[in-house]
Amino acid sequence: MIDTLYRRGDSFLHYYDCRLKLFLLPLLLVFFFMPAPWFLSAGFLLFLFFLTLTALGFVDLLLPLKMIYPLLIFILILTPFFYPTGLPLLKIGSFVFLTDKGLLESFLYISRFTGITIIFFMLFRTTPMEDILLGLSWYRLPYTLTLVISVALRYIPHLAGLYGQITSAHALRCSVNDTPPRKGLFARLRKIFPILVSLMIQGVKTIPVLTMALELKGIGRDNGRTRLRNIPAPEKRGWQIFLTILLLVFLIIFLIVFS
Amino acid sequence: MVENTPGSFPLLKIEDYHFTFPSYPGLKGRTLFKGLDLQLSRGEFLIILGKPESGKTTLGRCLCAVYPGLTQATVQGRILIDGEDISKRSACDWIDRVSLIFQDPDEQIVTSRTDDEAAFALESLGVEPHVITERMNQSFIDFGVSWNKERNPLSLSGGEKKRLLLSCMKMQDTDLWILDEPMDELDQQGQEFLLKTLSHMASCEQKGVLLFASKYHKSFASSSAEIAILHEGGLQQYQGDSESLQILFDQGLVPGESSSPESSGKKGQSIIHISGLKYQYPDNSEFSLEIDEFSLNAGETAVLAGPNGCGKSTLARLLCGLIPPQEGTILLEGEPAGKERLNRSCGYLFQNPDYQLFLPTVSDELELGLKHSGLTRKERLALVDEALELFQLPGRNAPPSLMSFGVRKRLQGAIYYLLEKRLYILDEADSGLSYRDYETIIRQLKKKDCALIIITHNQEISSIEGDHLYQMAGGRILEQRDLHREYTL
């Protein structure tokens, strides 16, 4: 019922202490919303690309981008309309389609959105959900709350997995002698519709069953929980703490210097 | 005053229990139990046989207090555990006394590590970690959970998931064990082991064991368990006499006779031929599928059998073009076939019919597959009516989303019946179906000029329906047997 983005691996991100990752996560997210010049966001985004590429590989760099590219296109198309002031770059008659300010803002939104996506992706790709739960509990979050967070976060990959299965099921609903279906964007959109309906039905059906499964595993009891596992202790924790601090120091320095 | 201590009351007592689901627009509320009575003591092992939709799952859920819950069902009567009314506490407060295994393991697994899944309920109960570890190690040995403890349970085969849940149940060590169709998806060895273990748990460890099933009557009859039949909202004891057998037969709970004579008989033309096929999952290096040679002709039925996780479903998905082989060739009617051609030529009956159903009426669902067939509307409707009759579907305008699971599965069979395919694969498709419903699907598909692959652990089905038996293990086909020849001889 529950799926996850996590894949086993031996990159340094996989061995990075989960608590440090959770500590860094909100700070890195906040960085994208600081009033910094565009090249700082771009530089940080490139750093994240580099990190993903070296630690996880090209396929894992493309994966989150593939998920969000339609939204990025929308941002690129629609944002400039909200910034008509500035140096016009594209103008038809009196209507200004694109200004330098609009272009810059589009880029800023795209870098923010992409950066945030990649940060979350790296966390979930390299950390088992159960370790994230343990990490959150280490920060004294109540278990039920951490469970709610983890279920909510896992529900999206679960739906993605379900989407794959339903797509497979629908791909087989054709006969050997059928006339080939039309191709093109409209035909593809029409093909997605039944898959989404099936997905919605399955997604909704999952909710009460998941509740039931959790209840039968004791969620809702008053007594205190024990834990079979603790967060795995990394071998080079000292170095990891040093690297974490170094990264934060660099980001703060960049912010102060360039803002 | 008598204390409600274990032993002074029967472990489980159901008194005059009534359960009726609420009515919805277009769907009348269904009454499942009418004055159901049952008593189960410690040390007793009871198997309740009932046809799909007879209320087995509902009863199991009522017994661990998750139902009626949000179902808004009308309930009368009482369920008592050691003399205490089950409705007085929430389901989570009963997990030290009652445990349940769902029919569909995917619905019950909530974590992404094998050891975390096994430990979850015990952690909720506040059991010390070293005790959890001890119980887990023993239970994993008992139920053959031999894979890496870090492995994601969702990557396991259906039978492996069941083994994991059974070991979770053993670790939980409750007084009352409830198992909903636990035999489905378990291999032959697993089924035999399960029955032995349950008998042992009842007789030696004084557990009360309640097993719900809609098949495997023969296996149960030779076990030490008592058998009852859930019939018309009440329980009737199975005596092994002609009357009991007649009830089982009427409900479709025992298999019928061979359907082989009804097949088209036009054997010879090669449908599928594979050679040198290799496949390995990217996130599971422990398993690889390697098939040197496999072929099937029109009119033939192959049964794929083998232990859980041996690669039966992987082979099926390769044959349908749902996953691409890393090496080897697949010839379809003598020609190499890629994803698109395999998708069009092969039908795969998914365990969950809801993956394919999305339209408002049965007629819409059946007609959809005929949309590109080039047939006129009149011809299409005639075919729809034929399928409605053959698969005993409720009617053209019936809404699939409100139909029962078994009927939705028959609808799925009817959809594939109307599609022109060269190869049909039924992957553990009998889950949630009575023998009769399953046989209906098989027989109708056999009438077509196509090849059929049945993946099942049920020996009764394989011996009745198959021409060839392919025994698989560890991702290889180890043995091929000509079943038709064996029975003729």
XYZ file of C-alpha atoms in Angstrom:
748
model
C 0.000 0.000 0.000
C 2.832 2.315 0.809
C 5.507 3.010 -1.727
C 8.632 5.074 -1.435
C 11.167 6.855 -3.629
C 14.030 5.291 -1.704
C 16.528 3.163 -3.605
C 19.390 1.398 -1.915
C 22.831 2.634 -2.870
C 26.302 3.329 -1.562
C 26.699 7.021 -2.328
C 27.918 9.341 0.412
C 24.376 10.756 0.569
C 23.103 7.320 1.519
C 25.551 7.257 4.433
C 24.881 10.827 5.500
C 23.243 10.989 8.929
C 19.483 11.289 8.560
C 19.274 13.817 11.418
C 21.734 16.105 9.645
C 19.731 15.814 6.452
C 16.571 16.747 8.333
C 18.394 19.641 9.961
C 19.657 20.895 6.606
C 16.378 20.440 4.760
C 14.442 23.462 6.094
C 17.541 25.676 6.008
C 18.213 24.890 2.366
C 14.569 25.469 1.542
C 14.670 28.826 3.284
C 17.772 29.743 1.274
C 15.746 29.675 -1.935
C 13.361 32.245 -0.506
C 16.012 34.698 0.717
C 16.279 37.971 -1.169
C 19.352 36.902 -3.109
C 20.435 37.869 -6.643
C 19.489 35.487 -9.442
C 23.000 34.176 -9.995
C 23.182 32.990 -6.389
C 20.040 30.902 -6.854
C 21.401 29.679 -10.181
C 24.746 28.808 -8.601
C 23.103 26.895 -5.787
C 20.861 25.076 -8.235
C 23.917 24.071 -10.267
C 25.538 22.844 -7.070
C 22.474 20.671 -6.379
C 22.576 19.346 -9.959
C 26.241 18.505 -9.508
C 25.578 16.815 -6.176
C 22.759 14.690 -7.603
C 24.786 13.811 -10.677
C 27.870 12.718 -8.770
C 26.054 10.959 -5.944
C 23.084 9.413 -7.703
C 23.771 9.537 -11.433
C 22.229 11.018 -14.535
C 19.007 8.977 -14.446
C 18.223 10.177 -10.933
C 18.933 13.749 -11.966
C 16.409 13.485 -14.780
C 13.739 11.738 -12.721
C 12.590 14.705 -10.592
C 12.903 17.020 -13.592
C 10.664 14.733 -15.615
C 8.062 14.944 -12.863
C 7.916 18.713 -12.785
C 8.719 19.841 -16.314
C 5.080 20.560 -17.310
C 4.817 22.912 -14.330
C 8.098 24.561 -15.239
C 6.768 25.231 -18.737
C 3.635 26.807 -17.293
C 5.740 29.013 -15.001
C 7.906 30.085 -17.921
C 4.898 30.937 -20.072
C 2.644 32.598 -17.483
C 4.977 34.471 -15.122
C 6.120 37.179 -17.592
C 2.500 38.366 -17.974
C 2.537 39.517 -14.355
C 5.647 41.684 -14.895
C 4.850 44.045 -17.757
C 7.295 46.690 -16.514
C 10.981 46.741 -17.380
C 12.839 46.485 -20.647
C 10.513 44.957 -23.264
C 12.059 41.917 -24.918
C 9.025 40.709 -26.868
C 6.289 43.077 -27.949
C 3.480 42.811 -30.505
C 1.791 46.127 -31.154
C 1.267 47.778 -27.821
C 1.094 44.472 -25.936
C 4.254 43.562 -24.071
C 4.717 39.788 -23.855
C 8.088 39.654 -22.185
C 10.267 42.046 -20.253
C 13.681 41.538 -18.730
C 12.100 41.674 -15.290
C 9.492 39.065 -16.271
C 12.200 36.794 -17.634
C 14.250 37.171 -14.470
C 11.269 36.434 -12.224
C 10.395 33.363 -14.313
C 13.915 32.130 -13.911
C 13.829 32.774 -10.164
C 10.584 30.823 -9.728
C 11.885 27.980 -11.879
C 15.133 27.760 -9.937
C 13.251 27.812 -6.625
C 10.794 25.156 -7.660
C 13.464 22.951 -9.239
C 15.815 23.403 -6.301
C 13.170 22.509 -3.722
C 12.137 19.463 -5.745
C 15.708 18.232 -6.022
C 16.383 18.753 -2.302
C 13.323 16.682 -1.369
C 14.149 14.116 -4.027
C 17.689 13.675 -2.699
C 16.373 13.211 0.832
C 13.774 10.610 -0.098
C 15.969 8.849 -2.660
C 18.803 8.278 -0.217
C 16.986 7.856 3.106
C 14.573 5.046 3.945
C 11.237 6.427 5.109
C 11.565 4.530 8.382
C 14.872 6.310 9.052
C 13.217 9.661 8.355
C 10.573 8.701 10.911
C 13.261 7.815 13.432
C 15.042 11.073 12.659
C 11.901 13.111 13.177
C 11.284 11.314 16.455
C 14.860 12.148 17.489
C 13.823 15.800 17.171
C 11.063 14.974 19.686
C 8.167 15.046 17.262
C 5.302 12.847 18.559
C 5.182 9.468 16.824
C 1.647 9.922 15.498
C 2.658 13.203 13.905
C 5.743 11.692 12.294
C 3.624 8.813 11.049
C 1.097 11.204 9.525
C 3.930 13.082 7.820
C 5.501 9.915 6.507
C 2.194 8.480 5.257
C 1.376 11.780 3.570
C 4.787 11.887 1.915
C 4.605 8.266 0.857
C 1.112 8.558 -0.543
C 2.378 10.460 -3.580
C 4.973 7.854 -4.633
C 2.325 5.219 -3.905
C -0.019 6.919 -6.353
C 2.846 7.141 -8.849
C 3.384 3.369 -8.519
C -0.332 2.760 -8.864
C -0.388 4.966 -11.956
C 2.234 2.681 -13.526
C 0.189 -0.443 -12.797
C -3.035 1.077 -14.063
C -1.288 2.321 -17.211
C -0.067 -1.240 -17.828
C -3.576 -2.586 -17.291
C -5.070 -0.082 -19.712
C -2.351 -0.705 -22.318
C -3.687 -4.239 -22.682
C -7.276 -3.181 -23.384
C -6.936 -3.460 -27.135
C -7.302 -6.206 -29.705
C -4.778 -7.617 -32.097
C -6.692 -6.388 -35.161
C -7.664 -2.958 -33.879
C -7.108 -0.007 -36.121
C -4.128 1.900 -34.710
C -5.301 4.709 -32.419
C -4.654 8.312 -33.419
C -1.446 9.880 -32.325
C -0.753 13.404 -31.188
C -1.163 15.483 -28.051
C -4.985 15.427 -27.976
C -5.092 11.658 -28.421
C -2.537 11.237 -25.650
C -4.557 13.441 -23.317
C -7.692 11.421 -24.074
C -5.757 8.257 -23.274
C -4.683 9.600 -19.888
C -8.248 10.398 -18.785
C -9.409 6.794 -18.099
C -6.141 6.076 -16.318
C -6.678 9.053 -14.045
C -10.263 7.984 -13.277
C -9.081 4.491 -12.308
C -6.288 6.055 -10.271
C -8.713 8.330 -8.462
C -11.009 5.395 -7.601
C -8.064 3.373 -6.313
C -6.581 6.335 -4.452
C -9.819 7.029 -2.605
C -10.340 3.346 -1.831
C -6.887 3.198 -0.256
C -7.692 5.689 2.507
C -10.092 3.676 4.713
C -8.099 0.486 4.175
C -4.899 2.211 5.249
C -6.670 3.536 8.339
C -7.801 0.037 9.151
C -4.327 -1.434 8.632
C -2.766 1.175 10.904
C -5.381 0.645 13.582
C -4.706 -3.084 13.541
C -1.025 -2.332 14.041
C -1.828 -0.423 17.174
C -1.890 3.193 16.023
C -4.156 5.030 18.450
C -3.101 3.160 21.586
C -2.338 5.158 24.719
C 0.713 3.229 25.892
C 4.228 4.318 24.958
C 5.875 2.833 21.891
C 9.179 1.060 21.807
C 11.541 1.015 18.838
C 13.255 -1.969 17.349
C 15.773 0.115 15.447
C 17.626 3.269 16.173
C 18.994 5.592 13.547
C 22.030 3.904 12.015
C 25.146 5.633 13.352
C 27.314 6.824 10.458
C 31.024 6.024 10.552
C 32.232 9.559 9.882
C 29.714 11.594 11.809
C 32.309 14.216 12.797
C 33.120 14.877 9.162
C 29.460 15.013 8.281
C 28.783 17.610 10.981
C 31.790 19.586 9.738
C 30.553 19.439 6.129
C 27.062 20.484 7.188
C 28.374 23.500 9.071
C 30.706 24.357 6.184
C 27.839 24.316 3.715
C 25.741 26.573 5.931
C 28.657 28.973 6.488
C 29.250 29.238 2.745
C 25.588 29.916 2.058
C 25.424 32.595 4.755
C 28.609 34.248 3.477
C 27.288 34.253 -0.091
C 24.022 35.765 1.118
C 25.775 38.521 3.057
C 28.276 39.317 0.292
C 25.918 39.337 -2.659
C 22.692 40.663 -1.162
C -18.602 -11.389 40.571
C -16.913 -13.443 37.889
C -13.730 -11.934 36.540
C -13.244 -11.726 32.825
C -10.026 -13.671 32.897
C -8.923 -15.847 30.011
C -10.256 -19.317 30.535
C -13.424 -18.480 32.419
C -15.192 -17.543 29.196
C -14.911 -18.949 25.688
C -12.231 -17.102 23.771
C -14.734 -15.959 21.150
C -18.477 -15.907 21.314
C -20.783 -14.482 18.689
C -24.390 -14.121 19.798
C -27.265 -13.622 17.370
C -25.208 -11.346 15.138
C -26.870 -9.366 12.346
C -25.006 -7.148 9.915
C -26.546 -5.094 7.110
C -24.672 -2.666 4.899
C -26.448 0.652 4.326
C -28.324 1.323 1.106
C -26.930 3.649 -1.512
C -28.641 5.094 -4.589
C -28.912 2.228 -7.037
C -27.671 -0.338 -4.542
C -29.869 -1.920 -1.933
C -28.298 -2.559 1.458
C -27.055 -6.145 1.657
C -27.703 -8.247 4.749
C -24.725 -10.496 5.382
C -25.499 -12.142 8.698
C -28.877 -13.078 10.100
C -28.595 -14.293 13.658
C -25.089 -15.701 13.368
C -23.902 -17.702 16.379
C -20.427 -19.037 16.975
C -18.296 -20.130 19.856
C -14.566 -20.776 19.686
C -12.425 -21.842 22.602
C -8.691 -21.798 23.086
C -7.123 -24.752 21.314
C -9.765 -24.839 18.569
C -9.040 -24.447 14.869
C -12.091 -23.609 12.792
C -12.197 -23.126 9.032
C -15.149 -21.187 7.664
C -15.827 -21.893 4.010
C -18.009 -19.515 2.095
C -18.411 -18.316 -1.438
C -16.995 -14.887 -2.339
C -19.263 -12.078 -1.100
C -20.780 -14.306 1.575
C -19.378 -12.080 4.319
C -16.132 -13.794 5.352
C -14.010 -10.648 5.155
C -16.680 -8.597 6.900
C -16.954 -11.121 9.720
C -13.163 -11.163 10.126
C -13.125 -7.391 10.383
C -16.020 -7.374 12.848
C -14.099 -9.816 15.041
C -11.216 -7.415 15.455
C -13.457 -4.364 15.930
C -12.532 -2.424 12.791
C -16.071 -3.027 11.535
C -18.750 -1.672 11.667
C -16.604 1.454 12.206
C -17.041 3.789 9.264
C -19.196 1.400 7.248
C -22.404 2.794 8.829
C -23.753 -0.739 8.807
C -26.676 -1.760 10.958
C -25.544 -4.252 13.558
C -27.371 -6.326 16.139
C -26.100 -8.945 18.535
C -22.786 -9.209 20.348
C -19.241 -10.344 19.783
C -17.435 -11.273 22.987
C -13.731 -11.905 23.453
C -13.122 -13.645 26.760
C -16.532 -12.392 27.829
C -15.825 -8.759 26.995
C -17.926 -7.011 24.355
C -15.635 -6.142 21.462
C -17.482 -2.920 20.727
C -16.431 -1.450 24.083
C -12.897 -0.768 22.887
C -11.220 0.426 19.674
C -9.559 -2.012 17.301
C -6.098 -0.768 18.309
C -6.800 -1.768 21.909
C -7.523 -5.357 20.917
C -4.261 -6.061 19.105
C -2.797 -7.860 22.110
C -5.681 -10.350 21.971
C -6.780 -10.523 18.338
C -4.811 -10.409 15.099
C -6.004 -10.498 11.518
C -4.369 -11.184 8.170
C -6.036 -9.444 5.241
C -6.866 -11.257 2.055
C -4.840 -8.757 0.030
C -1.396 -8.351 1.635
C -0.802 -5.067 -0.184
C -3.609 -3.544 1.866
C -1.945 -4.477 5.132
C 1.707 -3.601 4.531
C 2.423 -0.062 5.685
C 6.189 0.216 5.950
C 8.997 -0.042 3.445
C 11.299 -2.455 5.305
C 10.674 -6.089 6.121
C 11.930 -5.850 9.715
C 10.002 -2.646 10.404
C 6.824 -4.236 9.102
C 7.341 -7.244 11.348
C 8.057 -5.115 14.404
C 5.357 -2.470 13.947
C 2.558 -4.000 16.041
C 4.927 -5.083 18.811
C 6.380 -1.579 18.983
C 2.832 -0.282 19.403
C 2.353 -2.735 22.244
C 5.514 -1.436 23.903
C 7.396 -4.738 23.697
C 11.108 -4.428 24.469
C 13.367 -4.367 21.369
C 15.364 -7.455 22.351
C 12.137 -9.444 22.725
C 10.991 -8.208 19.314
C 14.306 -9.294 17.794
C 14.098 -12.749 19.368
C 10.545 -13.295 18.196
C 11.341 -11.946 14.751
C 14.319 -14.205 14.224
C 12.357 -17.286 15.243
C 9.262 -16.340 13.300
C 11.242 -15.561 10.138
C 12.848 -18.999 10.336
C 9.462 -20.652 10.885
C 7.819 -18.994 7.890
C 10.770 -19.014 5.518
C 11.316 -15.263 5.517
C 14.885 -15.596 4.317
C 15.387 -12.423 2.291
C 17.229 -9.316 3.414
C 15.450 -7.672 6.355
C 15.950 -4.281 4.750
C 14.087 -5.293 1.610
C 10.942 -3.362 0.754
C 7.964 -5.686 1.283
C 6.298 -4.244 -1.783
C 9.021 -5.750 -3.961
C 8.129 -9.241 -2.714
C 5.950 -11.683 -4.602
C 2.366 -12.206 -3.428
C 3.226 -15.393 -1.558
C 6.277 -13.863 0.089
C 4.129 -11.000 1.358
C 1.744 -13.546 2.851
C 4.653 -15.317 4.562
C 5.799 -12.037 6.011
C 2.325 -11.239 7.377
C 2.027 -14.717 8.851
C 5.313 -14.267 10.662
C 4.080 -10.857 11.897
C 1.031 -12.611 13.295
C 3.136 -15.206 15.046
C 5.288 -12.471 16.576
C 2.182 -10.647 17.789
C 1.301 -13.823 19.686
C -2.376 -13.052 20.257
C -4.941 -15.498 21.614
C -7.210 -15.295 18.599
C -5.803 -15.647 15.085
C -8.031 -14.653 12.174
C -6.832 -15.384 8.661
C -8.730 -14.206 5.596
C -7.998 -16.400 2.565
C -4.414 -17.062 3.674
C -3.933 -19.969 1.247
C -4.271 -17.775 -1.855
C -0.885 -16.989 -3.375
C 0.970 -19.402 -1.098
C 2.766 -22.198 -2.900
C 1.896 -25.827 -2.231
C 4.612 -26.235 0.385
C 3.545 -22.992 2.056
C -0.085 -24.093 2.163
C 0.746 -27.424 3.754
C 3.075 -25.757 6.222
C 0.455 -23.163 7.090
C -2.197 -25.755 7.924
C 0.261 -27.722 10.033
C 1.391 -24.591 11.854
C -2.150 -23.453 12.555
C -3.064 -26.895 13.881
C 0.023 -26.774 16.086
C -0.752 -23.265 17.333
C -4.247 -24.377 18.282
C -3.434 -27.704 19.866
C -0.076 -26.981 21.514
C -0.136 -23.263 22.183
C -3.839 -23.004 22.944
C -4.604 -20.345 20.361
C -8.040 -19.963 18.863
C -7.636 -20.053 15.089
C -10.272 -18.930 12.625
C -9.534 -19.322 8.934
C -11.790 -17.992 6.174
C -11.583 -19.514 2.717
C -13.568 -19.997 -0.460
C -11.492 -22.852 -1.913
C -9.103 -25.640 -0.897
C -11.864 -27.758 0.603
C -9.852 -30.956 -0.078
C -6.779 -29.687 1.768
C -8.914 -28.633 4.707
C -10.817 -31.899 4.856
C -7.557 -33.767 5.512
C -6.458 -31.335 8.245
C -7.349 -31.516 11.919
C -9.532 -28.410 11.738
C -13.275 -28.228 12.184
C -15.048 -26.902 9.104
C -18.165 -24.750 8.932
C -19.940 -23.281 5.942
C -21.062 -19.676 5.894
C -24.351 -20.015 4.110
C -27.345 -17.675 3.857
C -26.132 -15.447 6.661
C -25.543 -18.234 9.172
C -23.051 -20.988 9.936
C -23.621 -24.629 9.212
C -21.272 -27.335 10.377
C -19.558 -29.341 7.629
C -19.996 -33.041 8.246
C -18.361 -34.384 5.100
C -21.690 -35.939 4.124
C -23.529 -35.583 0.837
C -25.646 -32.708 2.154
C -22.575 -30.657 3.100
C -20.914 -31.442 -0.206
C -24.051 -30.417 -2.042
C -23.995 -27.031 -0.300
C -20.349 -26.591 -1.279
C -21.138 -27.590 -4.846
C -24.148 -25.268 -5.034
C -21.994 -22.391 -3.890
C -19.278 -23.210 -6.419
C -16.764 -24.024 -3.681
C -15.611 -27.291 -5.219
C -14.214 -27.574 -8.736
C -16.287 -28.973 -11.568
C -15.103 -31.207 -14.372
C -12.461 -30.621 -17.015
C -13.154 -27.900 -19.500
C -10.699 -29.337 -22.025
C -13.318 -30.766 -24.378
C -14.790 -27.300 -24.822
C -11.574 -25.761 -26.128
C -11.457 -24.913 -29.797
C -9.275 -27.926 -30.451
C -7.434 -26.178 -33.258
C -3.950 -26.923 -31.978
C -0.757 -26.538 -33.889
C -0.183 -22.936 -34.835
C 2.574 -21.476 -32.719
C 1.360 -18.545 -30.667
C 4.310 -17.713 -28.509
C 7.882 -18.880 -28.568
C 10.639 -17.484 -26.393
C 14.296 -18.337 -26.292
C 17.245 -17.166 -24.239
C 15.085 -14.755 -22.250
C 16.760 -12.906 -19.390
C 15.447 -10.324 -16.992
C 16.650 -8.850 -13.721
C 14.877 -6.194 -11.670
C 17.003 -3.087 -11.198
C 16.444 -2.990 -7.426
C 16.623 -6.700 -6.684
C 19.927 -8.344 -7.476
C 18.902 -11.511 -5.591
C 16.613 -12.643 -8.403
C 17.034 -13.129 -12.130
C 14.775 -14.782 -14.662
C 16.397 -16.991 -17.303
C 14.192 -18.971 -19.649
C 16.002 -21.003 -22.297
C 12.974 -22.131 -24.240
C 9.206 -21.875 -23.863
C 6.517 -22.214 -26.476
C 2.784 -22.526 -26.632
C 0.420 -23.268 -29.496
C -3.119 -22.174 -30.215
C -5.694 -24.126 -28.253
C -3.199 -25.132 -25.588
C -3.264 -24.280 -21.906
C -0.055 -24.084 -19.926
C -0.006 -24.023 -16.153
C 2.897 -22.206 -14.534
C 3.574 -23.492 -11.064
C 6.360 -23.011 -8.579
C 7.228 -21.557 -5.218
C 6.605 -17.932 -4.322
C 9.019 -15.515 -5.926
C 10.193 -17.978 -8.595
C 9.411 -15.616 -11.475
C 5.991 -16.706 -12.762
C 4.518 -13.215 -12.752
C 7.712 -11.735 -14.166
C 7.518 -14.154 -17.099
C 3.861 -13.198 -17.588
C 4.679 -9.486 -17.649
C 7.456 -10.101 -20.182
C 5.070 -12.028 -22.428
C 2.571 -9.157 -22.360
C 5.217 -6.581 -23.153
C 4.743 -4.816 -19.832
C 8.469 -5.091 -19.115
C 11.166 -5.463 -21.774
C 13.556 -8.424 -21.690
C 17.221 -7.595 -21.248
C 18.221 -10.503 -23.486
C 16.490 -13.032 -25.699
C 13.698 -13.044 -28.233
C 9.935 -13.339 -28.069
C 8.294 -14.655 -31.223
C 4.586 -14.089 -31.594
C 3.031 -16.261 -34.304
C 6.491 -16.838 -35.659
C 7.561 -13.183 -35.830
C 9.633 -11.142 -33.394
C 7.315 -8.988 -31.307
C 7.962 -5.735 -29.489
C 6.059 -3.995 -26.714
C 3.170 -2.656 -28.796
C 2.436 -5.914 -30.603
C 2.647 -7.916 -27.386
C 0.305 -5.431 -25.670
C -2.222 -5.886 -28.458
C -1.918 -9.656 -28.671
C -1.697 -10.689 -25.034
C -4.294 -10.305 -22.308
C -3.299 -10.296 -18.660
C -5.978 -10.634 -16.024
C -4.765 -8.527 -13.149
C -5.568 -9.637 -9.637
C -7.223 -6.321 -8.979
C -9.954 -5.725 -11.583
C -10.299 -2.070 -10.575
C -7.078 -1.229 -12.392
C -9.009 -1.581 -15.632
C -12.532 -0.466 -14.785
C -13.460 3.193 -14.947
C -16.659 3.639 -16.952
C -20.148 4.196 -15.498
C -21.866 1.078 -16.837
C -21.068 -2.529 -17.650
C -22.058 -1.960 -21.249
C -19.645 0.982 -21.588
C -16.828 -1.128 -20.209
C -17.518 -4.014 -22.571
C -17.994 -1.802 -25.616
C -14.795 0.140 -25.081
C -12.560 -2.677 -26.253
C -14.623 -3.021 -29.429
C -14.324 0.639 -30.327
C -11.525 0.138 -32.826
C -12.729 -3.254 -34.018
C -14.440 -1.911 -37.141
C -17.768 -3.514 -36.092
C -21.077 -1.662 -36.378
C -22.858 -0.526 -33.204
C -25.443 -3.275 -33.653
C -22.764 -5.939 -33.950
C -20.957 -4.543 -30.932
C -24.127 -4.621 -28.808
C -24.804 -8.200 -29.857
C -21.346 -9.161 -28.638
C -21.914 -7.251 -25.389
C -25.160 -9.153 -24.796
C -23.372 -12.426 -25.484
C -20.688 -11.574 -22.923
C -23.319 -10.506 -20.373
C -24.934 -13.896 -20.618
C -21.768 -15.990 -20.711
C -20.190 -14.287 -17.712
C -23.468 -13.936 -15.776
C -23.178 -10.194 -15.443
C -26.011 -8.231 -13.830
C -27.065 -6.125 -16.831
C -25.993 -3.538 -19.370
C -26.639 -0.551 -17.127
C -25.257 -1.927 -13.871
C -22.562 0.349 -12.403
C -19.246 -1.559 -12.011
C -18.114 0.574 -9.067
C -21.071 -0.667 -6.984
C -20.772 -4.301 -7.997
C -19.183 -6.905 -5.764
C -15.524 -7.905 -6.193
C -16.373 -11.272 -7.748
C -18.727 -9.710 -10.297
C -16.126 -7.074 -11.156
C -13.659 -9.884 -11.771
C -16.130 -11.621 -14.066
C -16.576 -8.319 -15.863
C -12.812 -8.150 -16.312
C -12.929 -11.663 -17.803
C -15.752 -10.593 -20.128
C -13.773 -7.551 -21.285
C -10.895 -9.812 -22.294
C -13.278 -12.300 -23.853
C -14.488 -9.612 -26.236
C -10.976 -8.513 -27.093
C -9.280 -10.485 -29.827
C -6.077 -11.711 -28.249
C -3.672 -14.505 -29.128
C -2.595 -15.252 -25.597
C -4.390 -14.875 -22.296
C -2.629 -14.999 -18.948
C -4.517 -15.553 -15.710
C -2.143 -14.688 -12.889
C -3.583 -16.020 -9.610
C -6.838 -14.707 -11.024
C -8.888 -17.074 -8.874
C -8.357 -14.901 -5.816
C -11.756 -13.674 -4.645
C -13.590 -15.955 -7.059
C -15.429 -19.193 -6.465
C -14.337 -22.231 -8.482
C -17.426 -21.842 -10.585
C -16.730 -18.208 -11.465
C -13.114 -18.967 -12.240
C -14.043 -21.927 -14.386
C -16.529 -19.771 -16.261
C -13.767 -17.352 -17.194
C -11.347 -20.114 -18.176
C -13.890 -21.997 -20.235
C -15.005 -18.965 -22.194
C -11.422 -17.966 -22.953
C -10.588 -21.531 -23.972
C -13.272 -21.435 -26.629
C -11.287 -18.839 -28.500
C -8.549 -19.736 -30.948
C -5.794 -18.692 -28.593
C -3.283 -19.970 -26.057
C -3.861 -19.727 -22.338
C -1.430 -19.520 -19.445
C -2.745 -20.136 -15.951
C -0.561 -19.188 -13.019
C -1.810 -20.903 -9.922
C -0.786 -22.756 -6.784
C -4.039 -24.630 -6.791
C -3.352 -28.192 -7.909
C -7.022 -28.910 -8.452
C -7.231 -26.165 -11.048
C -3.976 -27.089 -12.761
C -4.897 -30.753 -13.046
C -8.335 -29.995 -14.431
C -7.608 -27.127 -16.775
C -4.016 -27.517 -17.988
C -2.445 -29.275 -21.004
C 1.150 -28.646 -19.934
C 2.573 -28.001 -16.520
C 5.726 -25.903 -16.274
C 7.397 -26.175 -12.915
C 9.457 -23.095 -12.140
C 12.007 -22.359 -9.419
C 14.591 -19.641 -8.944
C 13.705 -17.874 -12.187
C 14.106 -21.049 -14.331
C 11.745 -23.594 -15.837
C 12.887 -26.831 -14.265
C 10.417 -29.288 -15.656
C 7.707 -29.592 -18.232
C 4.958 -32.200 -18.010
C 2.273 -33.082 -20.480
C -0.804 -33.177 -18.233
C -3.240 -34.274 -20.920
C -1.058 -37.264 -21.754
C -0.715 -38.183 -18.077
C -4.473 -38.250 -17.578
C -5.095 -40.118 -20.816
C -2.614 -42.788 -19.823
